[in-house]
mmCIF file of C-alpha atoms in Angstrom:
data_model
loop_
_atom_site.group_PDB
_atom_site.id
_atom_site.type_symbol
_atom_site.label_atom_id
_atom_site.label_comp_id
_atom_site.label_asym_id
_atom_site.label_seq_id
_atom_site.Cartn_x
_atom_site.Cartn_y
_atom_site.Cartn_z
ATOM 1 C CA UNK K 16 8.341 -32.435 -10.080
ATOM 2 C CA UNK K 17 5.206 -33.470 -9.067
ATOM 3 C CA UNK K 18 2.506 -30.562 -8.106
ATOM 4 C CA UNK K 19 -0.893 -30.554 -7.714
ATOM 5 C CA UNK K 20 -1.581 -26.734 -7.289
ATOM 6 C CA UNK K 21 1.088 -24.888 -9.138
ATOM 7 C CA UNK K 22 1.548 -24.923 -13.492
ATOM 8 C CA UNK K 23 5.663 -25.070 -14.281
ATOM 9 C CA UNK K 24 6.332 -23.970 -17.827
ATOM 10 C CA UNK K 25 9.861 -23.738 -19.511
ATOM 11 C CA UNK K 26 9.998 -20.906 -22.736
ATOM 12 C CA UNK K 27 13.208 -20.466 -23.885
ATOM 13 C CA UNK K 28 15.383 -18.485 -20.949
ATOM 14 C CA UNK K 29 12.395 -17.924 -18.766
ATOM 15 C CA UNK K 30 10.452 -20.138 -16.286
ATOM 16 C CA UNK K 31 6.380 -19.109 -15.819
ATOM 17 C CA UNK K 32 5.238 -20.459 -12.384
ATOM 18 C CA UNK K 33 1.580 -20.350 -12.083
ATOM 19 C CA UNK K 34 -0.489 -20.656 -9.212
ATOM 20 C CA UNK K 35 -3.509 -22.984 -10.622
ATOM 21 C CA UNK K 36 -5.971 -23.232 -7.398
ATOM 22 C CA UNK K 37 -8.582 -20.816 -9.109
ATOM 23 C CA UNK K 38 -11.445 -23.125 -6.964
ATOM 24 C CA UNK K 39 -10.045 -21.466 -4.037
ATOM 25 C CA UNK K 40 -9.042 -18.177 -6.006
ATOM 26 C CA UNK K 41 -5.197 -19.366 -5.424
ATOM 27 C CA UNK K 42 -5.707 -18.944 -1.965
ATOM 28 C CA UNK K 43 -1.958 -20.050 -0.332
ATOM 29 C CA UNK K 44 -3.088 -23.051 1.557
ATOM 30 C CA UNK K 45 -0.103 -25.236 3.009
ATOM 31 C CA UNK K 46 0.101 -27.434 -0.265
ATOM 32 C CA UNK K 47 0.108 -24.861 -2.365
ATOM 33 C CA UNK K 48 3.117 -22.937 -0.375
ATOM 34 C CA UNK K 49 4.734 -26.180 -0.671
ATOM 35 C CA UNK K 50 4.439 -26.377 -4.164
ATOM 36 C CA UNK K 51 5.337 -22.635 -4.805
ATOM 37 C CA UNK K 52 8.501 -23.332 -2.718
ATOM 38 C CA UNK K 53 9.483 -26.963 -4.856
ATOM 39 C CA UNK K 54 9.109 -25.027 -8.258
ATOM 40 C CA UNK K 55 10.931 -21.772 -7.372
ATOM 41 C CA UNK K 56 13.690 -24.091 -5.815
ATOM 42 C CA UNK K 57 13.466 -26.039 -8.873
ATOM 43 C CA UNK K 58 13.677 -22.933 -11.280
ATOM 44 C CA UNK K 59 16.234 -20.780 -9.157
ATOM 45 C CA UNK K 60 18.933 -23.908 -9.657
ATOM 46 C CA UNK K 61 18.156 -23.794 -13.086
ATOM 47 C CA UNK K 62 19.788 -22.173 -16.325
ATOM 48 C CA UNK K 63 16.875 -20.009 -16.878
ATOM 49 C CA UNK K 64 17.537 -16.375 -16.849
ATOM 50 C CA UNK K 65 14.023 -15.121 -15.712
ATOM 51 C CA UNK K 66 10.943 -16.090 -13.796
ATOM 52 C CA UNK K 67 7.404 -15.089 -13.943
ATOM 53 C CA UNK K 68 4.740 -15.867 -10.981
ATOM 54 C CA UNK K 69 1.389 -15.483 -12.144
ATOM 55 C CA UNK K 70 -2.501 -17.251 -11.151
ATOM 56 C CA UNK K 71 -4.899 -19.121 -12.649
ATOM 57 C CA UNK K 72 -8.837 -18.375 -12.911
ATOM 58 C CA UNK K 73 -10.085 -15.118 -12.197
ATOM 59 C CA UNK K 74 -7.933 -13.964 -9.100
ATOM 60 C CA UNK K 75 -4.276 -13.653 -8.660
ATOM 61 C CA UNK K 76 -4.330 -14.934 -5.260
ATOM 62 C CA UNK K 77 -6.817 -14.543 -2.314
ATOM 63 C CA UNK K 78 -3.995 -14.250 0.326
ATOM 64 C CA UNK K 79 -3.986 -17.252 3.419
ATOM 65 C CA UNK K 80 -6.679 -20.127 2.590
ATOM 66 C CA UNK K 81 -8.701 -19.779 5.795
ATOM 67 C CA UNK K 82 -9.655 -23.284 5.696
ATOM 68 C CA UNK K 83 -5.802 -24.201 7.038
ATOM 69 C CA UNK K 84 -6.339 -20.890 9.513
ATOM 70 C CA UNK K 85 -10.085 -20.828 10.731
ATOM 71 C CA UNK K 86 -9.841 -24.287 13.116
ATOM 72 C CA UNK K 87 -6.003 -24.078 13.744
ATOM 73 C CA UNK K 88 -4.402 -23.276 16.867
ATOM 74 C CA UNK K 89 -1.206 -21.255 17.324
ATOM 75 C CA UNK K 90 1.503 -23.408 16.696
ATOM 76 C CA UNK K 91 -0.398 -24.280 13.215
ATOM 77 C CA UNK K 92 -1.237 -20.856 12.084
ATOM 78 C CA UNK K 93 2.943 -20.152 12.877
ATOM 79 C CA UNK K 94 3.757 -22.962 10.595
ATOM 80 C CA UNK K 95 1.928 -22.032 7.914
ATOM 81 C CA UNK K 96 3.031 -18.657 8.211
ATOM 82 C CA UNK K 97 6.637 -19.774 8.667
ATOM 83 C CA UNK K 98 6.407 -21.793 5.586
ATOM 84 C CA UNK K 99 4.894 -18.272 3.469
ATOM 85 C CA UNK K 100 7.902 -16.886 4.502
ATOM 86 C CA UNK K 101 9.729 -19.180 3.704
ATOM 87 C CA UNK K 102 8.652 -18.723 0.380
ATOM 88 C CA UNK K 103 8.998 -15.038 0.254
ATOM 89 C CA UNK K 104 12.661 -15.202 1.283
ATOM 90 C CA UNK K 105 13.215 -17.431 -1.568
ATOM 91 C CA UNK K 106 11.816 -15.750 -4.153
ATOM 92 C CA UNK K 107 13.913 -12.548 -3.504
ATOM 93 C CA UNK K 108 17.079 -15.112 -2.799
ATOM 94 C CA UNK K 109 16.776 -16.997 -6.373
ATOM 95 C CA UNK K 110 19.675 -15.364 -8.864
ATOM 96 C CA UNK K 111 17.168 -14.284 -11.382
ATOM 97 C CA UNK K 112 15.077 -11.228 -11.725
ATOM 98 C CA UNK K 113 11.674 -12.134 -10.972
ATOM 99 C CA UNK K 114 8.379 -10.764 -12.452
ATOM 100 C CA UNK K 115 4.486 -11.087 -11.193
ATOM 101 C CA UNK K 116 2.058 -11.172 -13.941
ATOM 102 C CA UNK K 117 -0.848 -9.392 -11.862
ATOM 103 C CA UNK K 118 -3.855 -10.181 -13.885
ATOM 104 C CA UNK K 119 -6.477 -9.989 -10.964
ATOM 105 C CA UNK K 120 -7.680 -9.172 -7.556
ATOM 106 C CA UNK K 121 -4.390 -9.980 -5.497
ATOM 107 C CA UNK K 122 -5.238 -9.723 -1.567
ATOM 108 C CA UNK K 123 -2.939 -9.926 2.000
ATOM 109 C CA UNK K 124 -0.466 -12.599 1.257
ATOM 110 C CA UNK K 125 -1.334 -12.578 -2.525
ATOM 111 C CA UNK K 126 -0.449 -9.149 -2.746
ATOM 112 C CA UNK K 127 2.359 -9.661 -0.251
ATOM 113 C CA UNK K 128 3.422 -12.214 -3.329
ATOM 114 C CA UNK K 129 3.301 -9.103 -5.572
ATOM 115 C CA UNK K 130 4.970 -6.811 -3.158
ATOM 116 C CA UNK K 131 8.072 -9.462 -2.742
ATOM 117 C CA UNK K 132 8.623 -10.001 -6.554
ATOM 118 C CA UNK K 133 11.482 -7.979 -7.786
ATOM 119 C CA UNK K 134 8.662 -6.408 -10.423
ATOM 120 C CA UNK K 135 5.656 -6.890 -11.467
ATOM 121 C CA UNK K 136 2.946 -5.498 -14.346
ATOM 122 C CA UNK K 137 -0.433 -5.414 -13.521
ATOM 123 C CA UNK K 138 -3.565 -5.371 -15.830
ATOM 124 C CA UNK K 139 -5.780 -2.130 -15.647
ATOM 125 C CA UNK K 140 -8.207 -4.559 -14.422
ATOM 126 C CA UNK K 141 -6.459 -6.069 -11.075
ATOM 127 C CA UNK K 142 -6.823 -4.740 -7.950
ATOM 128 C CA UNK K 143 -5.216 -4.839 -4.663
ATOM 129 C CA UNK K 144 -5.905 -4.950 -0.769
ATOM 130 C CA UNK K 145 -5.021 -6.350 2.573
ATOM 131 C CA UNK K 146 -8.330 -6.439 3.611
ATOM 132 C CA UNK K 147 -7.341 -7.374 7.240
ATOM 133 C CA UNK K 148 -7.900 -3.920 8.382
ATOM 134 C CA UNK K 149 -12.020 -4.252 8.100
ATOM 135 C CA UNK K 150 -12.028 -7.892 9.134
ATOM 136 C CA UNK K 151 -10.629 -9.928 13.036
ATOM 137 C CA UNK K 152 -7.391 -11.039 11.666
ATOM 138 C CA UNK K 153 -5.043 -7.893 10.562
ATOM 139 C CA UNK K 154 -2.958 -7.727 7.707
ATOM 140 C CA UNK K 155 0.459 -8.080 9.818
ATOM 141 C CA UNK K 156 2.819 -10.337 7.600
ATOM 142 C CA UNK K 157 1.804 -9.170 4.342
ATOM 143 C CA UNK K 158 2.754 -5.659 5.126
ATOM 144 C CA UNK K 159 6.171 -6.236 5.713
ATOM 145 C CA UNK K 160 6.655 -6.779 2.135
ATOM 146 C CA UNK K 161 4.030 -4.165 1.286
ATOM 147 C CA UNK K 162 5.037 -1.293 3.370
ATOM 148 C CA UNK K 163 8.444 -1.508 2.164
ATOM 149 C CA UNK K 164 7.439 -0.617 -1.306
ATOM 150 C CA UNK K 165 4.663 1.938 -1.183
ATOM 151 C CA UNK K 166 5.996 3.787 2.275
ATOM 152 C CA UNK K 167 4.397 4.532 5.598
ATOM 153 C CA UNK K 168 1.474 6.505 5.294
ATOM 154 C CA UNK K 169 0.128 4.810 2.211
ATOM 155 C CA UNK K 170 0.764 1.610 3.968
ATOM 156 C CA UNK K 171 -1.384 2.449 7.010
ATOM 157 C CA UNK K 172 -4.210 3.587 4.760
ATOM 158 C CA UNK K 173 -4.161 0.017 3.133
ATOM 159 C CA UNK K 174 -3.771 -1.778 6.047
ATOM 160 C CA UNK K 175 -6.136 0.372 8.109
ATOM 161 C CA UNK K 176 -9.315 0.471 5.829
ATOM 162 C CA UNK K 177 -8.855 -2.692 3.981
ATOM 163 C CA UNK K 178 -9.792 -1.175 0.706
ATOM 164 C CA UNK K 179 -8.504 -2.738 -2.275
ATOM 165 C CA UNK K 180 -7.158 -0.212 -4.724
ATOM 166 C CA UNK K 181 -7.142 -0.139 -8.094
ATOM 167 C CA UNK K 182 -4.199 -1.128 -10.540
ATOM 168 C CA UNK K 183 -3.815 2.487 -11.297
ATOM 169 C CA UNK K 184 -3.303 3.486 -7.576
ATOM 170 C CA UNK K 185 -0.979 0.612 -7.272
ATOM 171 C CA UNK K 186 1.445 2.360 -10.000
ATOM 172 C CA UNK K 187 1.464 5.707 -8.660
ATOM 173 C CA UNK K 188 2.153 3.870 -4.899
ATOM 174 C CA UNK K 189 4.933 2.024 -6.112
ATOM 175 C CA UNK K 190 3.113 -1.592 -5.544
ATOM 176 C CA UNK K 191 3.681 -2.442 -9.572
ATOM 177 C CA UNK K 192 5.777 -1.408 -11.949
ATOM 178 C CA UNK K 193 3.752 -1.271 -15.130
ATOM 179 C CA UNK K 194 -0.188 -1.096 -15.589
ATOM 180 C CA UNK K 195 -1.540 -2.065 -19.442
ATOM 181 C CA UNK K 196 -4.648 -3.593 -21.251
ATOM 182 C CA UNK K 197 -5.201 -7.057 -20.001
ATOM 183 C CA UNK K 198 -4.909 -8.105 -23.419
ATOM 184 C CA UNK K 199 -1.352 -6.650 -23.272
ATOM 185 C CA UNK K 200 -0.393 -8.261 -20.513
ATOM 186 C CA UNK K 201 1.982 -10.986 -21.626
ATOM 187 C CA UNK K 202 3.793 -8.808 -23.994
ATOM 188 C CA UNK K 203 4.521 -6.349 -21.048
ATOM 189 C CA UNK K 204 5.375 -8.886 -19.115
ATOM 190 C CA UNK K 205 8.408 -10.735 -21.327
ATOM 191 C CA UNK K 206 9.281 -7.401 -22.542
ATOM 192 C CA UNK K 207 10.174 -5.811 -18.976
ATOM 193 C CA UNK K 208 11.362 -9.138 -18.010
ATOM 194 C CA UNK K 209 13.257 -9.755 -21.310
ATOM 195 C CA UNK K 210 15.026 -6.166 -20.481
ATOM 196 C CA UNK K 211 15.846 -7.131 -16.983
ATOM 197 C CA UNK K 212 17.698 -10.319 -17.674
ATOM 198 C CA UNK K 213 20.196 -8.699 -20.084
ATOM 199 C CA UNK K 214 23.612 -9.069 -19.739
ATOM 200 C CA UNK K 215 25.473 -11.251 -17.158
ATOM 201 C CA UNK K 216 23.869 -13.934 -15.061
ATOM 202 C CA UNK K 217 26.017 -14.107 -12.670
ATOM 203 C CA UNK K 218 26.563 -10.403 -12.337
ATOM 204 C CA UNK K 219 23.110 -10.208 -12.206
ATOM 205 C CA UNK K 220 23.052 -12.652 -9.379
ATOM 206 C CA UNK K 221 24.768 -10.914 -7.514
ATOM 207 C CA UNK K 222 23.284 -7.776 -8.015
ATOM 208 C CA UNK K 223 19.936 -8.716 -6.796
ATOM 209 C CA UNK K 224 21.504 -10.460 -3.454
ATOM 210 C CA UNK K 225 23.376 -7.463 -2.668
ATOM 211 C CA UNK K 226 20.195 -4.647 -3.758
ATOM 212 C CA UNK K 227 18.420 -6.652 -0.863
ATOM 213 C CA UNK K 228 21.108 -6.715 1.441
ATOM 214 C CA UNK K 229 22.147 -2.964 1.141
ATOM 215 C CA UNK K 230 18.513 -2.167 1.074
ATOM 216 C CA UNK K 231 18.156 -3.198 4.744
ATOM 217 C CA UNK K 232 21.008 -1.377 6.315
ATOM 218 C CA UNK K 233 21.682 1.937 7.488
ATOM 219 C CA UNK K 234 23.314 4.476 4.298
ATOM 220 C CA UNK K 235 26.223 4.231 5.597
ATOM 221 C CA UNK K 236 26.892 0.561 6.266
ATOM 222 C CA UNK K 237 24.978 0.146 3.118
ATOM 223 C CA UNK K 238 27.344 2.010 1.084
ATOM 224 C CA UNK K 239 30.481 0.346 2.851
ATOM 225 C CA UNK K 240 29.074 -3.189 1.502
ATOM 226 C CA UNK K 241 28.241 -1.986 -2.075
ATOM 227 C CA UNK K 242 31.560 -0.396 -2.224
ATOM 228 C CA UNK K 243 33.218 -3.858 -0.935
ATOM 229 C CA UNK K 244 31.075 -5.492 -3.632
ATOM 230 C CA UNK K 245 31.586 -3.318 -6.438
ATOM 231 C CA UNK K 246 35.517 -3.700 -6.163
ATOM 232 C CA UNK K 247 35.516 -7.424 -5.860
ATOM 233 C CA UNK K 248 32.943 -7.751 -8.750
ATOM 234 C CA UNK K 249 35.307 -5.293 -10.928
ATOM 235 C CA UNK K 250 37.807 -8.141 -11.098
ATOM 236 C CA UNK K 251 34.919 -10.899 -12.473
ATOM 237 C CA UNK K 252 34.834 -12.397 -16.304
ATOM 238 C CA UNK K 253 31.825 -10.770 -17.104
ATOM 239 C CA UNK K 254 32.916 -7.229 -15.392
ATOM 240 C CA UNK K 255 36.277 -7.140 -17.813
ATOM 241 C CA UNK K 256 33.921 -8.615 -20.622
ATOM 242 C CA UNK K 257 31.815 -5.459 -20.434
ATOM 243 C CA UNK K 258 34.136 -2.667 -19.990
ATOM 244 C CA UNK K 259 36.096 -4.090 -22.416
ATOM 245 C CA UNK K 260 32.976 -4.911 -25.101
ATOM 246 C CA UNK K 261 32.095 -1.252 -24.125
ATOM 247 C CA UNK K 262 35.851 0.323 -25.112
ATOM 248 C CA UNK K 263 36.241 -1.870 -28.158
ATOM 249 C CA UNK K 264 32.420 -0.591 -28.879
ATOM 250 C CA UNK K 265 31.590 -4.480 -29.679
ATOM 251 C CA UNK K 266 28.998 -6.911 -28.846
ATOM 252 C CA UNK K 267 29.907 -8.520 -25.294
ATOM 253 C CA UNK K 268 30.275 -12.265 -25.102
ATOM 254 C CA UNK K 269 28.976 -13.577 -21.829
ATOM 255 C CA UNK K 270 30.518 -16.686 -20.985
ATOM 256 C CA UNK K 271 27.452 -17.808 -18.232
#
């Protein structure tokens, strides 16, 4: 593929995406959505078993590049919007677990980035805002994501005052999933990562589709698709592979 503001590197079983507009502190510009939508296209049809979004340069991501916002009119700032969610839909629809390595100031639609991940780990140094809330243009998109992890009334305190919080805060909210040393950062990254891609792919696959799905619906609707899910998957390869590595107390032998 050919990007200009996103890094694509292939280790092993796991695909690193990096955001690599630190002149603009990753700010999500339309390019640069366009480029974080080719390479998580790109690494979701792939073999790999994990992905991890992080940024270059000192900041994670600055959120919306104002330059594409501060001239537009309507039907431009909805297209640019449409295409960041675009890109947040897709990175919770690729079949593998993915992981934001938070190493800086991550802010509205960057930290909507961190809130859409399926995890993330945080340095003690990062910090995170939607600073919408003390500025003309409110935080509105990038709470959807971030209001669904850290709740209502935390939510509204981010959104209202704008004030970024620290990485610590972020844990005990719910934002992030692990907070360590920047200079332990990578390590805590692949191992969480490394722990969350054991196993099946493909049941994996289809566990994340369907934690998202069930997620949104009332309990009991949500419990009527698991249970529809859970019967059909019983009948899989890699189901009978498991319960039957499990009862022979061997090693399984995933064919995917």
């Amino acid at each position: 593929m050919n990007l200009d503001h996103v890094l694509v590197d292939r280790d092993a079983d796991f695909v690193t995406i990096t955001m690599n507009r630190p002149q603009r502190r990753n700010a999500l510009s339309m390019a640069h959505l366009r480029d974080l939508i080719g390479a998580f296209q790109a690494a979701g049809d792939s073999d790999a078993s994990g992905i991890v979004l992080a940024g270059a340069g000192p900041v994670f991501s600055a959120g919306h590049d104002f330059a594409d916002v501060a001239e537009a009119d309507e039907d431009a700032v909805r297209a640019l919007l449409d295409t960041c969610l675009q890109l947040m839909e897709l990175i919770e629809s690729v079949p593998q677990p993915v992981v934001a390595r938070v190493h800086g100031l991550a802010t509205a639609a960057g930290c909507q980035l961190v809130a859409t991940c399926d995890l993330a780990v945080a340095a003690d140094s990062a910090g995170f805002a939607a600073p919408g809330g003390k500025g003309g243009w409110f935080c509105h998109t990038p709470m959807v994501a971030i209001a669904r992890n850290i709740g209502r009334k935390r939510a509204a305190e981010l959104a209202y005052t704008g004030d970024t919080i620290t990485a610590a805060q972020a844990l005990d909210w719910g934002l992030v999933n692990r907070v360590v040393p920047a200079d332990e950062l990578d390590a805590a990254v692949l191992d969480l990562l490394g722990r969350a891609t054991r196993g099946s792919r493909a049941s994996k696959a289809l566990g994340k589709r369907t934690l998202y799905e069930q997620l949104s619906l009332p309990q009991t609707d949500a419990y009527r698709l698991a249970t529809k899910v859970m019967a059909e998957s019983s009948q899989s390869a890699s189901a009978r592979e498991g319960m039957s590595a499990f009862l022979s107390k061997r090693q399984p032998k995933w064919s995917d």
